[in-house]
PDB file of C-alpha atoms in Angstrom:
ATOM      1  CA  UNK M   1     137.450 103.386 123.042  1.00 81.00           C
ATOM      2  CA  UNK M   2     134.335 103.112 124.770  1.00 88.00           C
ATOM      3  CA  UNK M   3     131.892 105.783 125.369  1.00 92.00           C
ATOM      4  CA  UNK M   4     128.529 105.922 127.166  1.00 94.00           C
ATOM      5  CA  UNK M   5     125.678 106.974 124.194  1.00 94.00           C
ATOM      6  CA  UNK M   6     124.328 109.679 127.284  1.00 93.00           C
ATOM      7  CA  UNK M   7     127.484 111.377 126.621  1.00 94.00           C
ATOM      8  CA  UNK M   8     126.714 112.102 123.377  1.00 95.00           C
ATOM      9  CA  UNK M   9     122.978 113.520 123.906  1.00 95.00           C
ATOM     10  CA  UNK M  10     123.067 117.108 123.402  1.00 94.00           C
ATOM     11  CA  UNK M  11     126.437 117.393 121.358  1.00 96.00           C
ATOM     12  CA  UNK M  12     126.351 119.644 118.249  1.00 96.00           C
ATOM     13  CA  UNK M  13     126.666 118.426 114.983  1.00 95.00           C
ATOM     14  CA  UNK M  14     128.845 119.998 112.583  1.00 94.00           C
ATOM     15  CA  UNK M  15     129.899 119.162 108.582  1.00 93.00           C
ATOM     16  CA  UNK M  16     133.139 119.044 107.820  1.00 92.00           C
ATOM     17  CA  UNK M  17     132.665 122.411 106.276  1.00 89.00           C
ATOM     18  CA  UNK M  18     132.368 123.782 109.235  1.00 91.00           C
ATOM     19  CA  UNK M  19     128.776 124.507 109.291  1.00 90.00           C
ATOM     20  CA  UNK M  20     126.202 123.694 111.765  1.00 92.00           C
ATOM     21  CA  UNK M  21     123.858 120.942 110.932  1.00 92.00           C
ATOM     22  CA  UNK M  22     122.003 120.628 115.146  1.00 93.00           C
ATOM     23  CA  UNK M  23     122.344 118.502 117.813  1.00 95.00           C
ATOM     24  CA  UNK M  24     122.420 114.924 119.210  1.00 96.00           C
ATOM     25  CA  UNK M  25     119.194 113.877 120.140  1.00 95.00           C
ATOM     26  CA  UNK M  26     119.011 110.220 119.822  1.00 94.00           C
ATOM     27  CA  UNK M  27     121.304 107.140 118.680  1.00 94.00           C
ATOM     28  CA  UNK M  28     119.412 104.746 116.961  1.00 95.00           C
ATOM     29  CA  UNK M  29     120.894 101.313 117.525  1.00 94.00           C
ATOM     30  CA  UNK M  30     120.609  97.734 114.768  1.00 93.00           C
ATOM     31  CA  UNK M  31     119.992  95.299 117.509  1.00 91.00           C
ATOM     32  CA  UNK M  32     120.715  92.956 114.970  1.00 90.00           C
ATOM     33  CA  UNK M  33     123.915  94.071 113.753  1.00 91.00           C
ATOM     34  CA  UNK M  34     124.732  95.107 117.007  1.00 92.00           C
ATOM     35  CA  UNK M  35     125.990  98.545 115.871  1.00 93.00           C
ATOM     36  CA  UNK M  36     125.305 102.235 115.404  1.00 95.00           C
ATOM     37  CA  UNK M  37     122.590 102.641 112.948  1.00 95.00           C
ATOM     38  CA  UNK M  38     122.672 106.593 112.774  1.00 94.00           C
ATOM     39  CA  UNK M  39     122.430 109.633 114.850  1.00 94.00           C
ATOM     40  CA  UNK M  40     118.873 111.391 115.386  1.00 94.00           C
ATOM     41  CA  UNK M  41     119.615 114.930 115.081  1.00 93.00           C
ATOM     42  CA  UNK M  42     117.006 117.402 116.610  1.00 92.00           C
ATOM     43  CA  UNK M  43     117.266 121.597 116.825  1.00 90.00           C
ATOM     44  CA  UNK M  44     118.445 122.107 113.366  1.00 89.00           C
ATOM     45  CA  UNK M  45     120.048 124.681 111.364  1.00 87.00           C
ATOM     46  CA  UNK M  46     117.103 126.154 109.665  1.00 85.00           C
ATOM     47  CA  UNK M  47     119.036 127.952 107.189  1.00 83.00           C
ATOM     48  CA  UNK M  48     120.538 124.237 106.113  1.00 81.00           C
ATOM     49  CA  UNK M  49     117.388 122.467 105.061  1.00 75.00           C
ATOM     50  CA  UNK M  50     113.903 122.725 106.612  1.00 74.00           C
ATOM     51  CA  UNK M  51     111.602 120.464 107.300  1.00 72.00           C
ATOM     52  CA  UNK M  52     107.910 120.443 107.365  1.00 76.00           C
ATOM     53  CA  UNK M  53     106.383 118.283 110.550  1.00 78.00           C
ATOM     54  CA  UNK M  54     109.366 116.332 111.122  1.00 80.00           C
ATOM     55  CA  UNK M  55     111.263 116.998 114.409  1.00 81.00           C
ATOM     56  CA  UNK M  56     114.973 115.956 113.314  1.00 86.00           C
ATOM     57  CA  UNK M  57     116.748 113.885 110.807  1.00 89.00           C
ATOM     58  CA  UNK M  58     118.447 110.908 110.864  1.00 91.00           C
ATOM     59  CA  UNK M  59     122.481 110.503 109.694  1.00 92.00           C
ATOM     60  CA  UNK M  60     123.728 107.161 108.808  1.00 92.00           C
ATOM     61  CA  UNK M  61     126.491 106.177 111.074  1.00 93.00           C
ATOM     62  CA  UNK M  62     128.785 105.826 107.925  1.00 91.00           C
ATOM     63  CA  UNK M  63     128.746 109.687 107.326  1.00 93.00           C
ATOM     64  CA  UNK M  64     130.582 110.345 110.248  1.00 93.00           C
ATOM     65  CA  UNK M  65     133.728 111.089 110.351  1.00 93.00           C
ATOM     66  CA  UNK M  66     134.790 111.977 113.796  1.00 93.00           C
ATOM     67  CA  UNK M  67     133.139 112.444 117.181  1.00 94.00           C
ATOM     68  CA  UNK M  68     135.079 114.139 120.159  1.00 93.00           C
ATOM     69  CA  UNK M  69     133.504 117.257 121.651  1.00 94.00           C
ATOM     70  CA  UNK M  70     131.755 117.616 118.684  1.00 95.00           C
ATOM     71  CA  UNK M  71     130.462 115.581 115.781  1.00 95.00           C
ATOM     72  CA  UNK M  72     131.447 116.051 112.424  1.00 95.00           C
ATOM     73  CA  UNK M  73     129.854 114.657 109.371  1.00 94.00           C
ATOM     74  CA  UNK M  74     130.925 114.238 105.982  1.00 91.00           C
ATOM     75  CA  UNK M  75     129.983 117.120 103.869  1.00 80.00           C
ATOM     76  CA  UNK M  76     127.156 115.691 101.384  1.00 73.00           C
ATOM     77  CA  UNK M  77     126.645 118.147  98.185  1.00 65.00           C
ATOM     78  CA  UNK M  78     122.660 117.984  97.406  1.00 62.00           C
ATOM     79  CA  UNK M  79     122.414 116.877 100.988  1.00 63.00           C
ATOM     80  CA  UNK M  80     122.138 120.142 102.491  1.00 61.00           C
ATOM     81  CA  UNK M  81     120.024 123.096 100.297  1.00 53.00           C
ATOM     82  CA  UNK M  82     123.403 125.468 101.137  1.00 49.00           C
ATOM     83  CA  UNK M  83     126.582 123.933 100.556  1.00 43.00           C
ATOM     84  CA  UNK M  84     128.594 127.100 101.428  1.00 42.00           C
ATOM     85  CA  UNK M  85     128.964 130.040 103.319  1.00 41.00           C
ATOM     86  CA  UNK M  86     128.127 133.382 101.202  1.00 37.00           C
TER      87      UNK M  86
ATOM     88  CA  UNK P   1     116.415  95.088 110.564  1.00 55.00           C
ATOM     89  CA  UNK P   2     115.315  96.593 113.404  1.00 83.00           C
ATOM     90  CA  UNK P   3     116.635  99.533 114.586  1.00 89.00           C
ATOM     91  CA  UNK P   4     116.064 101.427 118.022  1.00 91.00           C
ATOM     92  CA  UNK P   5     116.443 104.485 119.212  1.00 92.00           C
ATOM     93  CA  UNK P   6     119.162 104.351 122.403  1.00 92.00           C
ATOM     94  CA  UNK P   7     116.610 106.458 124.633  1.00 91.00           C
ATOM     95  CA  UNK P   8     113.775 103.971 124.127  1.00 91.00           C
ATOM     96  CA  UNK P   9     115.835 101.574 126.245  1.00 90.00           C
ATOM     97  CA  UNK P  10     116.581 103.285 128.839  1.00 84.00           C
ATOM     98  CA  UNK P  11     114.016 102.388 132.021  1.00 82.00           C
ATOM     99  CA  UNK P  12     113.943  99.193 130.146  1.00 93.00           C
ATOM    100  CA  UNK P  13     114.348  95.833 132.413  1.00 95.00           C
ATOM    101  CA  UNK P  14     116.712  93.107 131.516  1.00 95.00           C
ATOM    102  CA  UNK P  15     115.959  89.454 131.985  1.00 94.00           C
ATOM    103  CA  UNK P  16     117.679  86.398 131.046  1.00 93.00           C
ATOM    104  CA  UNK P  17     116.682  83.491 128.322  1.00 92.00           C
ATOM    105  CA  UNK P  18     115.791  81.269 131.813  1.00 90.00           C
ATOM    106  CA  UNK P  19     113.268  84.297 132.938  1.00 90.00           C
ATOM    107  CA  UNK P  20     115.404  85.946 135.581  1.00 91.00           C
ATOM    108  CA  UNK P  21     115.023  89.430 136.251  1.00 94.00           C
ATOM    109  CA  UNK P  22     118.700  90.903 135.646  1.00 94.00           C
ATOM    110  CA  UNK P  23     118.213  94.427 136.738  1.00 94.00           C
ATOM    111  CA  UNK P  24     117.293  97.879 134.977  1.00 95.00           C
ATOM    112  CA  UNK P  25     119.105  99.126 132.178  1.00 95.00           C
ATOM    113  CA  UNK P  26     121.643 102.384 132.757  1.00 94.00           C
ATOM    114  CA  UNK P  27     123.607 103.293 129.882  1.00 94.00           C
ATOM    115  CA  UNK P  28     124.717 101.595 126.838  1.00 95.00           C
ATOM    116  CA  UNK P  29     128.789 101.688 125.453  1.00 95.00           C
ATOM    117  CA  UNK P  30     129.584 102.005 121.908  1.00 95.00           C
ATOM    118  CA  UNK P  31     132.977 101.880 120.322  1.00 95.00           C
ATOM    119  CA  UNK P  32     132.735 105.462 118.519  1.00 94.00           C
ATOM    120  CA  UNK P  33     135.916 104.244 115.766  1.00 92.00           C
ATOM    121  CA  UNK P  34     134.043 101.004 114.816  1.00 93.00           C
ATOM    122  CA  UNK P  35     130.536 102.173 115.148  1.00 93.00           C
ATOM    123  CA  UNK P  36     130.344  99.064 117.378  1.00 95.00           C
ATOM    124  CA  UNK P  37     127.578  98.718 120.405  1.00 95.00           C
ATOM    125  CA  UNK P  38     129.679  97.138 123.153  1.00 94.00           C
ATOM    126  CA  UNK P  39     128.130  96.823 126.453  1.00 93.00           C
ATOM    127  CA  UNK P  40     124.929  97.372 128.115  1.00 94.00           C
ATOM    128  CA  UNK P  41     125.505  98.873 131.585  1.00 94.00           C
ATOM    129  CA  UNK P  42     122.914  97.273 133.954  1.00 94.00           C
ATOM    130  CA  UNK P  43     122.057  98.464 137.464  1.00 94.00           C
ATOM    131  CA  UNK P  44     121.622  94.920 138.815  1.00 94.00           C
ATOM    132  CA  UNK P  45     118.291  93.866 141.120  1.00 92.00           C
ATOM    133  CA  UNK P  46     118.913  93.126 144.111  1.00 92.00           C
ATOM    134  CA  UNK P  47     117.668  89.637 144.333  1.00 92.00           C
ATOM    135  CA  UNK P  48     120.055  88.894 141.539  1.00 90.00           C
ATOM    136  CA  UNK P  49     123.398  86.935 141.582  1.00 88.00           C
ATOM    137  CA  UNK P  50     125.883  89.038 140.032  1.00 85.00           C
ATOM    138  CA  UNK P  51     128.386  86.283 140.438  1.00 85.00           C
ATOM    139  CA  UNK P  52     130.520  85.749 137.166  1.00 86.00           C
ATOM    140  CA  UNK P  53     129.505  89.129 135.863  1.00 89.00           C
ATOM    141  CA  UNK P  54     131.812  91.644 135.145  1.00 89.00           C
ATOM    142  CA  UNK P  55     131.409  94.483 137.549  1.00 91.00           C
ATOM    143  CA  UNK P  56     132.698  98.251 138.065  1.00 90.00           C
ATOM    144  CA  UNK P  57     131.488  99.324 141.954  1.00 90.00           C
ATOM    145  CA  UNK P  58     127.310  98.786 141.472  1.00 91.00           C
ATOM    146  CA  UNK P  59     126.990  98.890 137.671  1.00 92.00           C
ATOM    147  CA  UNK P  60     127.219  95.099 135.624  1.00 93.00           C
ATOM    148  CA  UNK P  61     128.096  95.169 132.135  1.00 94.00           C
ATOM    149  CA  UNK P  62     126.846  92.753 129.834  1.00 94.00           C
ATOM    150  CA  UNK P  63     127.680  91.899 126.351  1.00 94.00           C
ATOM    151  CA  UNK P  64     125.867  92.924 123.604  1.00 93.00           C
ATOM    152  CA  UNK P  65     126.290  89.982 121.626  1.00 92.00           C
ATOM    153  CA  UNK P  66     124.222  88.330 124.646  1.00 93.00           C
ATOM    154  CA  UNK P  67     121.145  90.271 123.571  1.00 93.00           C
ATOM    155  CA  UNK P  68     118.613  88.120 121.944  1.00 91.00           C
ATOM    156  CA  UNK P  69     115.540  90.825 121.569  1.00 89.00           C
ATOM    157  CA  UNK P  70     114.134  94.129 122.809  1.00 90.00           C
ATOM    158  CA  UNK P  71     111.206  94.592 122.995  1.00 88.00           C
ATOM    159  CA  UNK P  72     108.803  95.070 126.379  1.00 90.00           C
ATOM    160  CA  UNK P  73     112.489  93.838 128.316  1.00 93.00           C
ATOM    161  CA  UNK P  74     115.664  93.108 126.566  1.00 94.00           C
ATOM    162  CA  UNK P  75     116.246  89.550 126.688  1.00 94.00           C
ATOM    163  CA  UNK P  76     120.114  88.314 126.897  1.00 94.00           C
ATOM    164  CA  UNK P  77     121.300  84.956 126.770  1.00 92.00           C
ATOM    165  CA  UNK P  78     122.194  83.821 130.335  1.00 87.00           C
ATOM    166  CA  UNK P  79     125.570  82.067 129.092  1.00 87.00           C
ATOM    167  CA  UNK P  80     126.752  84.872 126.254  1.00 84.00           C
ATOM    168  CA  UNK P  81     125.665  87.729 128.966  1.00 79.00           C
ATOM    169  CA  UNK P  82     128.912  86.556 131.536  1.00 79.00           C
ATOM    170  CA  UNK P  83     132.339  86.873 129.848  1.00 66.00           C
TER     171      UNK P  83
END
């Protein structure tokens, strides 16, 4: 199915364990491989990881495991500094 | 490798491997199952032919696999770019 990248700007992130992880900023294309290179993530869950003068992180496209209204990644233990809800 | 970020492009102009001025680029489609980029999505200039393109009301899509390089314009190969 096709989908216009604008659509997804703005669209929160979520891991598969249902917690929050931000929200779309950017897709960052291989012109090369002519695919999806990963998802630039920007407003992010503080309480997930924080980062020191870095705006958003990047997820590989290969993480992902669905995107509809939202996008879910694969939950990564280590990944994240909190891997479940308390 | 190079890698770009999708918002980058956008504003970007499109010319041809023969130094034609395609038109501005609008949006890009990506197959969200595959991880595939599809089509660009190219509001054509008007001094442009848009004969042979594939068209949906003022909007051209061309192939991706007619991009050759990106980087002051995206460059697409003027054969690969009509399907």
């Amino acid at each position: 199915m096709k989908t216009q990248v604008t659509e997804l700007f703005g669209m929160q992130v979520y891991t598969e364990k249902a917690i929050r992880v931000g929200e779309v900023d950017d897709l960052v294309l291989d012109v090369d491989g002519k695919k999806i290179d990963s998802l630039a993530v920007g407003n992010l869950n503080p309480e997930l990881m924080e980062l020191k003068g870095f705006r958003g992180v990047r997820i590989p496209y290969r993480t992902i495991r669905s995107i509809g209204d939202i996008v879910i990644v694969r939950h990564l233990s280590g990944a994240f500094k909190r891997t479940g809800v308390e | 490798m190079k890698n770009t970020y999708s918002r980058s492009l956008s504003k970007k102009k499109v010319m041809s491997t023969d130094g034609m001025l395609i038109g501005m680029i609008k949006n890009i489609l990506v197959d969200l199952d595959t991880g595939l980029v599809i089509d660009l999505v190219v509001k054509p200039d008007p001094t442009f032919d848009t004969g042979g393109y594939t068209m949906d009301g003022d909007r051209m899509f061309i192939p991706f696999e007619a991009v050759k390089d990106i980087k002051d314009y995206i460059v697409v190969d003027r054969y690969l770019s009509k399907k």
